[in-house]
Coordinates of N, CA, C and O in Angstrom, one line a residue:
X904 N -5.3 -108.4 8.2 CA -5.3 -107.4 9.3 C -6.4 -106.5 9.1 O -6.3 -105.7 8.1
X905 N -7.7 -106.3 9.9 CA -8.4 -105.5 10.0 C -7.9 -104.3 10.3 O -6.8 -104.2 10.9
X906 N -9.0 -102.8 10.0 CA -8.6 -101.7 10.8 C -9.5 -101.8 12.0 O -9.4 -100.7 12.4
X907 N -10.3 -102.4 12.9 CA -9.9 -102.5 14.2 C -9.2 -103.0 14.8 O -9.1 -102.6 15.9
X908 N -8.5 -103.8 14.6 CA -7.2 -104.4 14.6 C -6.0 -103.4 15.0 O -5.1 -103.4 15.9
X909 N -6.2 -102.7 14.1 CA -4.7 -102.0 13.8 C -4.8 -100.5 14.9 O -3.9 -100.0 15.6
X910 N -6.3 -99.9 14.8 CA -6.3 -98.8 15.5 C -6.1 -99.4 17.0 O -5.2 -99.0 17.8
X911 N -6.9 -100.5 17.4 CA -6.9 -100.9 19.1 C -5.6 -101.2 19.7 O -5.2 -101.1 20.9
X912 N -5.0 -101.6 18.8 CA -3.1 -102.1 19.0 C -2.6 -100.5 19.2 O -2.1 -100.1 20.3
X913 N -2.7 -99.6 18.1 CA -2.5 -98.9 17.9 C -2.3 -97.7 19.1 O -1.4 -96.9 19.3
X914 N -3.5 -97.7 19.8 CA -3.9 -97.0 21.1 C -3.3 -97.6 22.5 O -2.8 -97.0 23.4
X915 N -3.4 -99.1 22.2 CA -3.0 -99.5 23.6 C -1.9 -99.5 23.7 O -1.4 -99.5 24.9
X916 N -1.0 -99.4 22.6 CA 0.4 -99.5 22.4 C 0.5 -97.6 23.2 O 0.6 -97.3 24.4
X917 N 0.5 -97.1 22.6 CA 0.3 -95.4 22.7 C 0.0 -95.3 24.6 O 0.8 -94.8 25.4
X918 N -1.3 -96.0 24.8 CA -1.6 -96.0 26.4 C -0.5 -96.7 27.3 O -0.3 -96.3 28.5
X919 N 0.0 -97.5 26.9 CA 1.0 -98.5 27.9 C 2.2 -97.5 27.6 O 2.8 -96.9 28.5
X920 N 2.6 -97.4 26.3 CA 3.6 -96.4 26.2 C 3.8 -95.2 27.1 O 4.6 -95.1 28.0
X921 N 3.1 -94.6 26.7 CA 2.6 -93.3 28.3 C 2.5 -93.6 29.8 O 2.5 -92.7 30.7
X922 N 2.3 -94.7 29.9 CA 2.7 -95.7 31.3 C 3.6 -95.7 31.7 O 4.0 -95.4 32.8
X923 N 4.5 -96.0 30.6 CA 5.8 -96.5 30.6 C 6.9 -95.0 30.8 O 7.8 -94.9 31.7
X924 N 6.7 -94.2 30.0 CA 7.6 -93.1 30.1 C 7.4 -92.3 31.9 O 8.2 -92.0 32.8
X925 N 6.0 -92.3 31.8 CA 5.4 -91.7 32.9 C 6.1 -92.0 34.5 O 6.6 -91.4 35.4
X926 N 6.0 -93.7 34.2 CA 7.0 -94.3 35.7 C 8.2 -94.0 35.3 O 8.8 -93.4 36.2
X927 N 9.5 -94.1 33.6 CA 10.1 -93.5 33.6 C 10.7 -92.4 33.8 O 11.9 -92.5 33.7
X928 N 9.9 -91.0 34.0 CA 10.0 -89.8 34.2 C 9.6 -89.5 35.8 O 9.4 -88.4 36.3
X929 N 9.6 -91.0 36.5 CA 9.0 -90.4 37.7 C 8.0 -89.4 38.1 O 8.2 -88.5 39.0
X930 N 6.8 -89.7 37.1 CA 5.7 -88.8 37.8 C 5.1 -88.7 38.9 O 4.7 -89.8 39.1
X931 N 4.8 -87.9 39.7 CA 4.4 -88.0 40.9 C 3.1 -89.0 41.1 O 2.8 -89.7 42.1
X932 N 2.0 -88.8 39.7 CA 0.9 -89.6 39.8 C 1.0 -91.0 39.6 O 0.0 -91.7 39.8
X933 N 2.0 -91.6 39.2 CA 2.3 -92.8 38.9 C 3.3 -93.1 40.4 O 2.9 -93.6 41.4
X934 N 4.1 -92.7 40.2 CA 5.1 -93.3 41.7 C 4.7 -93.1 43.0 O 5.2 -93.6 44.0
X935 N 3.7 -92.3 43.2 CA 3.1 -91.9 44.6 C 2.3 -93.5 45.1 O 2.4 -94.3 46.1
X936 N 1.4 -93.5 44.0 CA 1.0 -94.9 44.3 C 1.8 -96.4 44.4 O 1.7 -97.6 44.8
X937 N 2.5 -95.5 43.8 CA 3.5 -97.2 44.1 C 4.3 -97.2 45.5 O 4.7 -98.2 46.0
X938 N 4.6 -96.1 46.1 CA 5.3 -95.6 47.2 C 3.5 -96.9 48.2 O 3.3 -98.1 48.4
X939 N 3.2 -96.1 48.3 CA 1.7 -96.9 49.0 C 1.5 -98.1 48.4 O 1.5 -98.7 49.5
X940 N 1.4 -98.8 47.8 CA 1.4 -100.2 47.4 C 2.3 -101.1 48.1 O 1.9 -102.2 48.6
X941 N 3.7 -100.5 48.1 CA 5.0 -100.8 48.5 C 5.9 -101.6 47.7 O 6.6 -102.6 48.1
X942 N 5.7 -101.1 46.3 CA 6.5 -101.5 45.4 C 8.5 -100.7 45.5 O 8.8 -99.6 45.1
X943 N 9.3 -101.8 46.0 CA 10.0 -101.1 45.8 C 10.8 -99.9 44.9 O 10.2 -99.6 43.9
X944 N 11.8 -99.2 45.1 CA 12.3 -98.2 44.4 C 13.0 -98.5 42.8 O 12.9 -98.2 41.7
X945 N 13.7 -99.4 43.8 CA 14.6 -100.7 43.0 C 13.6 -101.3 41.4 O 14.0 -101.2 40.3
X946 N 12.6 -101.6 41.8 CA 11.6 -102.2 40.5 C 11.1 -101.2 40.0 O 10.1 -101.5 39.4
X947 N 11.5 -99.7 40.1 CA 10.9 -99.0 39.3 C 10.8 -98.8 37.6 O 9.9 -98.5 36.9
X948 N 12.4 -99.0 37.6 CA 13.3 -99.0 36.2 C 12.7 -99.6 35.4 O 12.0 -99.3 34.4
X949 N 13.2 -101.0 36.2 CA 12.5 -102.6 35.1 C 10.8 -102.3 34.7 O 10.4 -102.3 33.5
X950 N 10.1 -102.1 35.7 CA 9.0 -102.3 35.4 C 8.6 -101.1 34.2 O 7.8 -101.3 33.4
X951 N 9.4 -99.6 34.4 CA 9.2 -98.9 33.1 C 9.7 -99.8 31.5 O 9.2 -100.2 30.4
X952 N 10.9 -99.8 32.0 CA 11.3 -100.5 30.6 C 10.7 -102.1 30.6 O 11.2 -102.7 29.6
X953 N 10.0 -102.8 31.1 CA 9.2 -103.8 30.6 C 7.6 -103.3 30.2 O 6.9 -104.2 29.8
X954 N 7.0 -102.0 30.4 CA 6.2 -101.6 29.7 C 6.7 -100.9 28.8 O 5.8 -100.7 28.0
X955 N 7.8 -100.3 28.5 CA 8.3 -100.0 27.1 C 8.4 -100.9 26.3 O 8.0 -100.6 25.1
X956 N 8.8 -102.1 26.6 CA 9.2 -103.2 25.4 C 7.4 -103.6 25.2 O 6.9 -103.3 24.1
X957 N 7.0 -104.0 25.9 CA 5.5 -104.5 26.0 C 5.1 -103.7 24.5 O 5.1 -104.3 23.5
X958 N 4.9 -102.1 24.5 CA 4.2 -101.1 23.9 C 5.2 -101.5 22.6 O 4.7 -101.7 21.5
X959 N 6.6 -101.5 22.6 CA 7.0 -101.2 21.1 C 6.6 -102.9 20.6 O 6.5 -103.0 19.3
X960 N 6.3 -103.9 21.4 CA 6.1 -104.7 20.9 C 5.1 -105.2 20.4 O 5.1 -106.3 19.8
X961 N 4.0 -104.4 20.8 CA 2.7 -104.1 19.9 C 2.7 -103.7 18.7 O 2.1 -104.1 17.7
X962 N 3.6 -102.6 19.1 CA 3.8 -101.8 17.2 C 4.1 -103.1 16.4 O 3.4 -103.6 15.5
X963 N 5.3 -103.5 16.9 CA 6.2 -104.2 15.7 C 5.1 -105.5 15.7 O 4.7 -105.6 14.5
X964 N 4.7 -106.4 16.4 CA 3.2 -107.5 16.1 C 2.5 -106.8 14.8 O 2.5 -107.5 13.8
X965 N 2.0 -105.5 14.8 CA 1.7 -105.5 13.3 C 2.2 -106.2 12.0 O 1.5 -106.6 11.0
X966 N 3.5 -106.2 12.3 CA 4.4 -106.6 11.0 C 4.1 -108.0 11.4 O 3.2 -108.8 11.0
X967 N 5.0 -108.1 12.4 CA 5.4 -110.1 13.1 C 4.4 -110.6 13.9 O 4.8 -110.4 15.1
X968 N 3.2 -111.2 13.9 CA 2.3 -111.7 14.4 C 2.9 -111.9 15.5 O 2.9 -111.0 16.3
X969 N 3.4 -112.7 15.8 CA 3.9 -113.7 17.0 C 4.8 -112.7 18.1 O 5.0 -113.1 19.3
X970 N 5.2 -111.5 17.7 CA 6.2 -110.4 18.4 C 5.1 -109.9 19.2 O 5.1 -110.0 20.4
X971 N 3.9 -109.2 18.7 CA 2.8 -108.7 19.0 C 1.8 -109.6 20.1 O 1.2 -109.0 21.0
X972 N 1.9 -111.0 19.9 CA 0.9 -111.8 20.9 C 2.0 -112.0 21.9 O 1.5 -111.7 23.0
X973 N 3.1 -112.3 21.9 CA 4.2 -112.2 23.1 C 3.3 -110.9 23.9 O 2.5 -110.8 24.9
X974 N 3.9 -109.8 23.0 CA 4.1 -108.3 23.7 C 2.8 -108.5 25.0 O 2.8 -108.3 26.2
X975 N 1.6 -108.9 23.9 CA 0.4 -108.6 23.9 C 0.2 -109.8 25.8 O -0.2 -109.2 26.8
X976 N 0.4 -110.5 25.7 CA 0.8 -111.2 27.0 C 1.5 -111.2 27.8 O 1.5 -111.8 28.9
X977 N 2.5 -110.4 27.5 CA 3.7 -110.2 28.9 C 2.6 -109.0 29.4 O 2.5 -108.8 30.6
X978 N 1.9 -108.5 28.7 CA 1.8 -107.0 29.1 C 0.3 -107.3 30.3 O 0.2 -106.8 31.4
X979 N -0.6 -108.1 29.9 CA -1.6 -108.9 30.3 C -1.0 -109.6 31.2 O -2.0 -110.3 31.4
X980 N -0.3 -110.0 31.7 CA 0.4 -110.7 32.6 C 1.2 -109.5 33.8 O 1.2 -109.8 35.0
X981 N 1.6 -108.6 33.4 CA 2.1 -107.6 34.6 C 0.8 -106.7 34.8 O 0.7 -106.4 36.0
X982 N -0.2 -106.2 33.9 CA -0.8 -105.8 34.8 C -1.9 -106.0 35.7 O -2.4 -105.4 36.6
X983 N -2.2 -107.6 35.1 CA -2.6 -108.9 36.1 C -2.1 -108.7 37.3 O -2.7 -108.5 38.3
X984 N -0.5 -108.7 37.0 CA 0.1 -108.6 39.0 C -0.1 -107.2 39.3 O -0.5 -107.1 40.4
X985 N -0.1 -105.9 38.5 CA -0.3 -104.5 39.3 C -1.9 -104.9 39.6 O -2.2 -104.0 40.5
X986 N -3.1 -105.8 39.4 CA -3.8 -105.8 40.2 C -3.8 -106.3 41.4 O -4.3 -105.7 42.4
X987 N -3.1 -107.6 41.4 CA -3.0 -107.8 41.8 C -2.4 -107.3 43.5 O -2.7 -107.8 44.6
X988 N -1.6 -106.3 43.2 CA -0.7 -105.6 43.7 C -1.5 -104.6 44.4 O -1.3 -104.2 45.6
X989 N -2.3 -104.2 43.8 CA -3.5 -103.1 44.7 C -4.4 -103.0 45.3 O -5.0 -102.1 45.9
X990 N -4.6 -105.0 45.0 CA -5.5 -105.7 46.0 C -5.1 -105.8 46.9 O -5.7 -105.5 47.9
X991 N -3.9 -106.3 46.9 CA -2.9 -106.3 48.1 C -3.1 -105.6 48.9 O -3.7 -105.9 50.0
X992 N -2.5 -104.4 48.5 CA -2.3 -103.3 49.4 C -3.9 -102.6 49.6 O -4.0 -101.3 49.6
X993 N -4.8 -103.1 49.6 CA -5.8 -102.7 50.0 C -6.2 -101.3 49.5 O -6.9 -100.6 50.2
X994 N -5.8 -101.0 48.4 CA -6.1 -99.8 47.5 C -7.9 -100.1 47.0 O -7.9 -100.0 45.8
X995 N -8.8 -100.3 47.3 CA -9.6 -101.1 46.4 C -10.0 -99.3 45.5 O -10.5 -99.3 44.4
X996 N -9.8 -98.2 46.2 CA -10.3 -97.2 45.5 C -9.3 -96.6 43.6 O -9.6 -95.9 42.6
X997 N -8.3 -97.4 44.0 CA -7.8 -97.7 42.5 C -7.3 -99.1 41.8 O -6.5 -99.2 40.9
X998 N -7.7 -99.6 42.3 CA -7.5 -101.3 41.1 C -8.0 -101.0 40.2 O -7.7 -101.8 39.3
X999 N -8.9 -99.7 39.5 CA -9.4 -99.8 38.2 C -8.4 -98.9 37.2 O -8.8 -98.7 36.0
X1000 N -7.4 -98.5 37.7 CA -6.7 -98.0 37.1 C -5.6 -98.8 36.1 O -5.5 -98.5 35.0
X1001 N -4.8 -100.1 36.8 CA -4.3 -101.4 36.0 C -5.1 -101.8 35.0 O -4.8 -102.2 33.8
X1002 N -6.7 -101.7 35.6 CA -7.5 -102.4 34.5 C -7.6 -101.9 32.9 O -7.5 -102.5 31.8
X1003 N -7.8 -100.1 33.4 CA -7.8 -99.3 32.2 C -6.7 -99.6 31.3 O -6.8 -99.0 30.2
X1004 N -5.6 -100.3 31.5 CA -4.3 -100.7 30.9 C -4.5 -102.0 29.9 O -4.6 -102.3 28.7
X1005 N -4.6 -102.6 31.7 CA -5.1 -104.0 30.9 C -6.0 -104.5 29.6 O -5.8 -105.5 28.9
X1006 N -7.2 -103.7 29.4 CA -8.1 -104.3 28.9 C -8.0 -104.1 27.4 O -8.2 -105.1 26.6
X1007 N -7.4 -102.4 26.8 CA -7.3 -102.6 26.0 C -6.0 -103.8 24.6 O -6.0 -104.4 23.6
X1008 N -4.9 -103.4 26.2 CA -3.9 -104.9 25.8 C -4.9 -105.8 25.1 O -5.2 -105.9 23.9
X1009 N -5.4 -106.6 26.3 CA -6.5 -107.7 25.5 C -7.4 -107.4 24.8 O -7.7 -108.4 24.2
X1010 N -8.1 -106.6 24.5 CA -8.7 -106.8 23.5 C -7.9 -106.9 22.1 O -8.2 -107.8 21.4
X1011 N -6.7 -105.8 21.8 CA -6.0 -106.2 21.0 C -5.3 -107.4 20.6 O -4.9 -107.7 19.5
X1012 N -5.3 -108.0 21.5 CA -5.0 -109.5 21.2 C -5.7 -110.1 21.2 O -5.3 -111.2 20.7
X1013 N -7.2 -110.2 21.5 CA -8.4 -110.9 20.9 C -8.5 -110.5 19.4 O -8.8 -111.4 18.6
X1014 N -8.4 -109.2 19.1 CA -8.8 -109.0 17.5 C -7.5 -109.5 16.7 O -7.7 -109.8 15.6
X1015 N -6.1 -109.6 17.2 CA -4.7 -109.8 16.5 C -5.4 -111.6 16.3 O -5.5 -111.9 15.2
X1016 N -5.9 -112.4 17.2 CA -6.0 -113.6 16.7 C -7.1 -113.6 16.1 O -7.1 -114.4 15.1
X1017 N -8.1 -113.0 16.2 CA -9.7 -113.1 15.2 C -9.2 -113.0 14.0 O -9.6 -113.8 13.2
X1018 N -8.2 -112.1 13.4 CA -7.8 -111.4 11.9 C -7.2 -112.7 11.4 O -6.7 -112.8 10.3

């Protein structure tokens, strides 16, 4: 396990985490746009607590490789569809916002398999 490794997990976990609380806590800057997208109300929940699990399961991939490449893929995988999602809805003035999510995810899972 390298320390770029450990710090970029480290962050993205921390950043998705803050995602996650954020649609949890119903922030206005987070749920406004989902109101416009037209994600329902209903998928609010899940989708917080499946970027919760995502982020703790970054942490814990430190220890358990394979917990961490899961995490590291579900998470690359939903915010694949929140792009997807804002293409949709013809947001093009924020699709770069998923990305800011996404990217670090992957990179950490490119350096969890380099190591």
């Amino acid at each position: 396990m390298n320390t770029a490794y450990v710090i970029v997990t480290i962050v993205a976990a921390l950043w998705v985490g803050f995602s996650a609380f954020s649609l949890l806590r119903r922030a206005p800057f987070v749920v406004d746009p989902l109101v416009e997208y037209g994600v329902p109300h209903t998928w609010w929940t899940p989708l917080g607590l499946a970027k919760a699990a995502g982020s703790i399961g970054l942490i814990v991939g430190l220890w358990i490789p394979a917990i961490g490449v899961a995490a590291a893929i579900g998470l690359i995988l939903y915010f694949a569809g929140a792009v997807v999602t804002v293409l949709r809805a013809r947001s093009y003035k924020t699709v770069a916002f998923p990305i800011l999510y996404l990217a670090p995810v992957a990179v950490a899972l490119g350096l969890g398999i380099a190591a």
